Amino acid sequence: MANVALLIAGGSGARMHQNIPKQFLKVNERPVIIYTLEAFQNHPEISEIGVVCIEGWESVLWAYARQFNITKLKYVVPGGKNGQDSIRNGVFELEKHFSPEDIVLIHDAIRPMVSADIISDCIVTAQKHGCAISVIPCAEAMMQTEDGEVSVGSYPRDHLRRTQTPQAFFLGKICDLHRRALKAGITNSVASCTLMIEMGEQVYFSAGSEKNIKLTTVEDLDIFKALLAAERSDWLK
């Protein structure tokens, strides 16, 4: 049974307010997407990698992969008009090369701090249950609101989990899910886990991490740089 990573890098990163897509921004002379690719390149249980890439940046991605020796990258497919569309493009491409029993780990290209432990637990959970969603506990008090300005109640945080990626599935199951979603007219679900719920499926949780941040704003880049510096200090001890 193969485990293949599918990185979603189809977005333009408008909230970052930069001139190039955020997955290609450089931090310490390395593009963000290379940090993410290396996490899966270096994991012994990942056999191959696919990337759903924003249109026009495919040749740049291949060039960076050669420069940084990302030998597991085998498939680059175009992004879609939204996240669900991009993921569907990716899993349908992988379906041509892998069996339905193989596991695909769908991961945001802009989560460069994903650890080997997170990847491993996602694989183990998916092998056992057919799917795995990386999550962390909700540490904050959660308030409900209707207008974004005033509370209308609160929600017990023990009943909530914050989802991350990777989100892993048997390849045949996630492809079937996307086909059924299209027939049902569901075309813009926020994530694979929400698509599962909207289609009446259960999801199982695997371990995420507070460090597994998603780079959405300039402030997130500052946190990423700080995390990299902290890790480097650990290596020097």
mmCIF file of C-alpha atoms in Angstrom:
data_model
loop_
_atom_site.group_PDB
_atom_site.id
_atom_site.type_symbol
_atom_site.label_atom_id
_atom_site.label_comp_id
_atom_site.label_asym_id
_atom_site.label_seq_id
_atom_site.Cartn_x
_atom_site.Cartn_y
_atom_site.Cartn_z
ATOM 1 C CA MET A 1 0.000 0.000 0.000
ATOM 2 C CA ALA A 2 1.412 3.382 -1.036
ATOM 3 C CA ASN A 3 1.119 6.681 0.801
ATOM 4 C CA VAL A 4 1.170 9.674 -1.530
ATOM 5 C CA ALA A 5 1.176 13.337 -0.506
ATOM 6 C CA LEU A 6 -0.923 15.874 -2.409
ATOM 7 C CA LEU A 7 0.074 19.471 -1.691
ATOM 8 C CA ILE A 8 -2.528 22.124 -2.480
ATOM 9 C CA ALA A 9 -0.774 25.213 -3.843
ATOM 10 C CA GLY A 10 -3.474 26.531 -6.154
ATOM 11 C CA GLY A 11 -4.266 29.775 -4.321
ATOM 12 C CA SER A 12 -3.002 33.283 -5.012
ATOM 13 C CA GLY A 13 -2.696 34.310 -1.351
ATOM 14 C CA ALA A 14 -4.593 37.593 -1.629
ATOM 15 C CA ARG A 15 -4.652 38.080 2.162
ATOM 16 C CA MET A 16 -0.841 38.178 2.219
ATOM 17 C CA HIS A 17 -0.884 41.305 -0.003
ATOM 18 C CA GLN A 18 2.317 40.341 -1.829
ATOM 19 C CA ASN A 19 3.174 40.362 -5.522
ATOM 20 C CA ILE A 20 3.756 36.624 -5.799
ATOM 21 C CA PRO A 21 1.722 33.685 -4.427
ATOM 22 C CA LYS A 22 2.495 33.104 -0.754
ATOM 23 C CA GLN A 23 3.594 29.501 -1.330
ATOM 24 C CA PHE A 24 6.490 30.879 -3.401
ATOM 25 C CA LEU A 25 7.552 33.634 -0.991
ATOM 26 C CA LYS A 26 11.117 33.109 0.199
ATOM 27 C CA VAL A 27 12.036 32.735 3.857
ATOM 28 C CA ASN A 28 15.765 32.452 4.552
ATOM 29 C CA GLU A 29 16.371 32.153 0.788
ATOM 30 C CA ARG A 30 14.030 29.169 0.434
ATOM 31 C CA PRO A 31 10.464 29.217 -0.941
ATOM 32 C CA VAL A 32 7.768 28.324 1.571
ATOM 33 C CA ILE A 33 6.612 25.396 -0.578
ATOM 34 C CA ILE A 34 10.090 23.837 -0.407
ATOM 35 C CA TYR A 35 9.899 23.605 3.385
ATOM 36 C CA THR A 36 6.578 21.811 2.976
ATOM 37 C CA LEU A 37 7.824 19.528 0.213
ATOM 38 C CA GLU A 38 10.884 18.585 2.271
ATOM 39 C CA ALA A 39 8.703 17.410 5.157
ATOM 40 C CA PHE A 40 7.155 14.776 2.869
ATOM 41 C CA GLN A 41 10.344 14.137 0.888
ATOM 42 C CA ASN A 42 12.132 13.216 4.123
ATOM 43 C CA HIS A 43 9.338 11.028 5.532
ATOM 44 C CA PRO A 44 10.161 7.344 4.905
ATOM 45 C CA GLU A 45 6.509 6.294 4.519
ATOM 46 C CA ILE A 46 5.716 8.779 1.725
ATOM 47 C CA SER A 47 6.383 7.216 -1.666
ATOM 48 C CA GLU A 48 5.527 10.050 -4.066
ATOM 49 C CA ILE A 49 4.291 13.648 -4.049
ATOM 50 C CA GLY A 50 1.824 15.533 -6.230
ATOM 51 C CA VAL A 51 1.208 19.284 -6.211
ATOM 52 C CA VAL A 52 -1.862 21.197 -7.323
ATOM 53 C CA CYS A 53 -0.169 24.375 -8.550
ATOM 54 C CA ILE A 54 -1.438 27.847 -9.306
ATOM 55 C CA GLU A 55 -1.571 28.377 -13.061
ATOM 56 C CA GLY A 56 1.592 29.857 -14.552
ATOM 57 C CA TRP A 57 3.893 28.737 -11.753
ATOM 58 C CA GLU A 58 4.341 25.096 -12.753
ATOM 59 C CA SER A 59 7.772 25.587 -14.347
ATOM 60 C CA VAL A 60 8.934 27.552 -11.296
ATOM 61 C CA LEU A 61 7.835 24.684 -9.046
ATOM 62 C CA TRP A 62 9.705 22.086 -11.117
ATOM 63 C CA ALA A 63 12.817 24.285 -11.112
ATOM 64 C CA TYR A 64 12.733 24.635 -7.324
ATOM 65 C CA ALA A 65 12.174 20.885 -6.961
ATOM 66 C CA ARG A 66 15.336 20.225 -8.985
ATOM 67 C CA GLN A 67 17.310 22.860 -7.095
ATOM 68 C CA PHE A 68 16.373 21.501 -3.672
ATOM 69 C CA ASN A 69 16.429 17.806 -4.683
ATOM 70 C CA ILE A 70 12.736 17.019 -4.169
ATOM 71 C CA THR A 71 12.962 13.681 -5.974
ATOM 72 C CA LYS A 72 9.542 12.389 -4.851
ATOM 73 C CA LEU A 73 7.672 15.102 -6.778
ATOM 74 C CA LYS A 74 6.068 13.276 -9.717
ATOM 75 C CA TYR A 75 2.819 15.056 -10.546
ATOM 76 C CA VAL A 76 1.949 18.728 -10.986
ATOM 77 C CA VAL A 77 -1.651 19.539 -11.896
ATOM 78 C CA PRO A 78 -3.442 22.877 -12.365
ATOM 79 C CA GLY A 79 -5.427 24.487 -9.596
ATOM 80 C CA GLY A 80 -9.153 25.071 -9.843
ATOM 81 C CA LYS A 81 -11.454 27.982 -9.151
ATOM 82 C CA ASN A 82 -11.630 27.135 -5.434
ATOM 83 C CA GLY A 83 -10.160 24.698 -2.926
ATOM 84 C CA GLN A 84 -12.629 21.886 -3.557
ATOM 85 C CA ASP A 85 -12.027 22.197 -7.295
ATOM 86 C CA SER A 86 -8.248 22.094 -6.816
ATOM 87 C CA ILE A 87 -8.361 19.040 -4.564
ATOM 88 C CA ARG A 88 -10.644 17.254 -7.020
ATOM 89 C CA ASN A 89 -8.158 17.967 -9.836
ATOM 90 C CA GLY A 90 -5.389 16.492 -7.702
ATOM 91 C CA VAL A 91 -7.061 13.311 -6.513
ATOM 92 C CA PHE A 92 -8.464 12.564 -9.966
ATOM 93 C CA GLU A 93 -4.913 12.779 -11.366
ATOM 94 C CA LEU A 94 -3.552 10.481 -8.644
ATOM 95 C CA GLU A 95 -6.366 8.027 -9.395
ATOM 96 C CA LYS A 96 -4.687 7.379 -12.758
ATOM 97 C CA HIS A 97 -1.477 6.209 -11.070
ATOM 98 C CA PHE A 98 -2.455 4.580 -7.762
ATOM 99 C CA SER A 99 -4.917 1.994 -6.509
ATOM 100 C CA PRO A 100 -8.119 2.792 -4.583
ATOM 101 C CA GLU A 101 -6.583 1.259 -1.423
ATOM 102 C CA ASP A 102 -3.607 3.628 -1.449
ATOM 103 C CA ILE A 103 -3.696 6.565 0.950
ATOM 104 C CA VAL A 104 -3.527 10.203 -0.147
ATOM 105 C CA LEU A 105 -2.487 12.843 2.373
ATOM 106 C CA ILE A 106 -3.955 16.192 1.293
ATOM 107 C CA HIS A 107 -1.920 19.047 2.735
ATOM 108 C CA ASP A 108 -1.828 22.831 2.487
ATOM 109 C CA ALA A 109 1.387 23.908 0.772
ATOM 110 C CA ILE A 110 1.413 26.878 3.145
ATOM 111 C CA ARG A 111 1.726 24.683 6.263
ATOM 112 C CA PRO A 112 5.527 24.314 6.110
ATOM 113 C CA MET A 113 6.041 23.262 9.740
ATOM 114 C CA VAL A 114 4.255 19.904 9.459
ATOM 115 C CA SER A 115 6.264 17.361 11.453
ATOM 116 C CA ALA A 116 7.130 13.736 10.777
ATOM 117 C CA ASP A 117 5.037 12.751 13.814
ATOM 118 C CA ILE A 118 1.950 14.495 12.414
ATOM 119 C CA ILE A 119 2.404 12.756 9.055
ATOM 120 C CA SER A 120 2.948 9.369 10.719
ATOM 121 C CA ASP A 121 -0.118 9.624 12.954
ATOM 122 C CA CYS A 122 -2.232 10.715 9.998
ATOM 123 C CA ILE A 123 -1.126 7.640 8.024
ATOM 124 C CA VAL A 124 -1.750 5.230 10.920
ATOM 125 C CA THR A 125 -5.210 6.661 11.635
ATOM 126 C CA ALA A 126 -6.206 6.592 7.958
ATOM 127 C CA GLN A 127 -5.029 2.991 7.595
ATOM 128 C CA LYS A 128 -7.206 2.050 10.567
ATOM 129 C CA HIS A 129 -10.343 4.087 9.840
ATOM 130 C CA GLY A 130 -10.201 5.047 6.161
ATOM 131 C CA CYS A 131 -9.644 8.725 6.865
ATOM 132 C CA ALA A 132 -7.715 10.976 9.238
ATOM 133 C CA ILE A 133 -8.019 14.704 9.950
ATOM 134 C CA SER A 134 -5.157 16.400 11.806
ATOM 135 C CA VAL A 135 -6.642 18.392 14.685
ATOM 136 C CA ILE A 136 -5.670 20.232 17.850
ATOM 137 C CA PRO A 137 -7.759 21.015 20.933
ATOM 138 C CA CYS A 138 -9.520 24.342 21.172
ATOM 139 C CA ALA A 139 -7.821 26.217 24.022
ATOM 140 C CA GLU A 140 -9.758 29.483 23.808
ATOM 141 C CA ALA A 141 -13.251 30.306 25.040
ATOM 142 C CA MET A 142 -15.570 30.146 22.029
ATOM 143 C CA MET A 143 -18.216 32.837 21.567
ATOM 144 C CA GLN A 144 -21.165 32.712 19.190
ATOM 145 C CA THR A 145 -22.173 35.790 17.217
ATOM 146 C CA GLU A 146 -24.525 36.680 14.409
ATOM 147 C CA ASP A 147 -23.079 40.053 13.366
ATOM 148 C CA GLY A 148 -19.417 39.807 14.379
ATOM 149 C CA GLU A 149 -19.815 42.571 16.939
ATOM 150 C CA VAL A 150 -21.774 41.189 19.871
ATOM 151 C CA SER A 151 -22.103 37.742 21.460
ATOM 152 C CA VAL A 152 -25.283 35.697 21.392
ATOM 153 C CA GLY A 153 -23.877 32.887 23.521
ATOM 154 C CA SER A 154 -20.894 30.637 24.022
ATOM 155 C CA TYR A 155 -19.965 27.114 22.964
ATOM 156 C CA PRO A 156 -18.159 24.523 25.123
ATOM 157 C CA ARG A 157 -14.632 24.238 23.749
ATOM 158 C CA ASP A 158 -14.296 20.596 24.849
ATOM 159 C CA HIS A 159 -16.741 19.743 22.046
ATOM 160 C CA LEU A 160 -14.615 21.503 19.398
ATOM 161 C CA ARG A 161 -11.447 20.649 17.482
ATOM 162 C CA ARG A 162 -9.436 22.963 15.233
ATOM 163 C CA THR A 163 -8.684 21.214 11.972
ATOM 164 C CA GLN A 164 -5.368 21.332 10.150
ATOM 165 C CA THR A 165 -3.769 19.318 7.380
ATOM 166 C CA PRO A 166 -2.718 16.728 6.362
ATOM 167 C CA GLN A 167 -6.111 15.125 5.881
ATOM 168 C CA ALA A 168 -5.735 11.539 4.670
ATOM 169 C CA PHE A 169 -8.122 9.200 2.859
ATOM 170 C CA PHE A 170 -8.185 6.006 0.898
ATOM 171 C CA LEU A 171 -7.788 7.326 -2.646
ATOM 172 C CA GLY A 172 -10.846 5.481 -3.962
ATOM 173 C CA LYS A 173 -13.001 6.884 -1.156
ATOM 174 C CA ILE A 174 -12.031 10.526 -1.634
ATOM 175 C CA CYS A 175 -12.468 10.301 -5.416
ATOM 176 C CA ASP A 176 -15.916 8.752 -4.957
ATOM 177 C CA LEU A 177 -16.762 11.499 -2.436
ATOM 178 C CA HIS A 178 -15.908 14.211 -4.965
ATOM 179 C CA ARG A 179 -17.995 12.546 -7.662
ATOM 180 C CA ARG A 180 -20.993 12.277 -5.349
ATOM 181 C CA ALA A 181 -20.531 15.896 -4.230
ATOM 182 C CA LEU A 182 -20.640 17.101 -7.832
ATOM 183 C CA LYS A 183 -23.859 15.195 -8.424
ATOM 184 C CA ALA A 184 -25.303 16.683 -5.235
ATOM 185 C CA GLY A 185 -24.387 20.219 -6.323
ATOM 186 C CA ILE A 186 -21.818 20.753 -3.562
ATOM 187 C CA THR A 187 -19.013 22.680 -5.257
ATOM 188 C CA ASN A 188 -17.384 24.994 -2.698
ATOM 189 C CA SER A 189 -16.829 23.123 0.548
ATOM 190 C CA VAL A 190 -14.153 24.695 2.748
ATOM 191 C CA ALA A 191 -12.017 21.560 3.195
ATOM 192 C CA SER A 192 -11.986 17.812 2.658
ATOM 193 C CA CYS A 193 -13.197 17.242 6.227
ATOM 194 C CA THR A 194 -16.175 19.586 5.763
ATOM 195 C CA LEU A 195 -16.995 17.924 2.454
ATOM 196 C CA MET A 196 -17.060 14.584 4.263
ATOM 197 C CA ILE A 197 -19.516 15.931 6.838
ATOM 198 C CA GLU A 198 -21.700 17.577 4.177
ATOM 199 C CA MET A 199 -21.863 14.226 2.396
ATOM 200 C CA GLY A 200 -22.950 12.429 5.561
ATOM 201 C CA GLU A 201 -19.620 10.769 6.374
ATOM 202 C CA GLN A 202 -17.755 10.552 9.688
ATOM 203 C CA VAL A 203 -14.201 11.774 10.102
ATOM 204 C CA TYR A 204 -11.571 10.468 12.502
ATOM 205 C CA PHE A 205 -8.984 12.619 14.230
ATOM 206 C CA SER A 206 -5.193 12.375 14.208
ATOM 207 C CA ALA A 207 -2.692 14.515 16.083
ATOM 208 C CA GLY A 208 -1.907 18.025 14.896
ATOM 209 C CA SER A 209 0.273 20.677 16.530
ATOM 210 C CA GLU A 210 0.146 24.355 17.432
ATOM 211 C CA LYS A 211 3.369 24.685 15.418
ATOM 212 C CA ASN A 212 1.656 23.378 12.274
ATOM 213 C CA ILE A 213 0.593 26.902 11.323
ATOM 214 C CA LYS A 214 -1.025 28.012 8.087
ATOM 215 C CA LEU A 215 0.690 31.007 6.490
ATOM 216 C CA THR A 216 -2.216 33.300 5.633
ATOM 217 C CA THR A 217 -1.053 36.767 6.754
ATOM 218 C CA VAL A 218 2.240 38.651 7.095
ATOM 219 C CA GLU A 219 2.001 38.039 10.854
ATOM 220 C CA ASP A 220 1.984 34.284 10.171
ATOM 221 C CA LEU A 221 5.255 34.706 8.265
ATOM 222 C CA ASP A 222 6.759 36.373 11.341
ATOM 223 C CA ILE A 223 5.673 33.396 13.478
ATOM 224 C CA PHE A 224 7.106 30.957 10.905
ATOM 225 C CA LYS A 225 10.469 32.743 10.961
ATOM 226 C CA ALA A 226 10.491 32.632 14.765
ATOM 227 C CA LEU A 227 9.705 28.901 14.767
ATOM 228 C CA LEU A 228 12.529 28.259 12.295
ATOM 229 C CA ALA A 229 14.952 30.215 14.481
ATOM 230 C CA ALA A 230 13.833 28.296 17.580
ATOM 231 C CA GLU A 231 14.378 24.946 15.839
ATOM 232 C CA ARG A 232 17.808 26.059 14.669
ATOM 233 C CA SER A 233 18.736 26.908 18.254
ATOM 234 C CA ASP A 234 17.704 23.397 19.314
ATOM 235 C CA TRP A 235 19.992 21.882 16.667
ATOM 236 C CA LEU A 236 22.930 23.940 17.936
ATOM 237 C CA LYS A 237 22.693 22.642 21.511
#
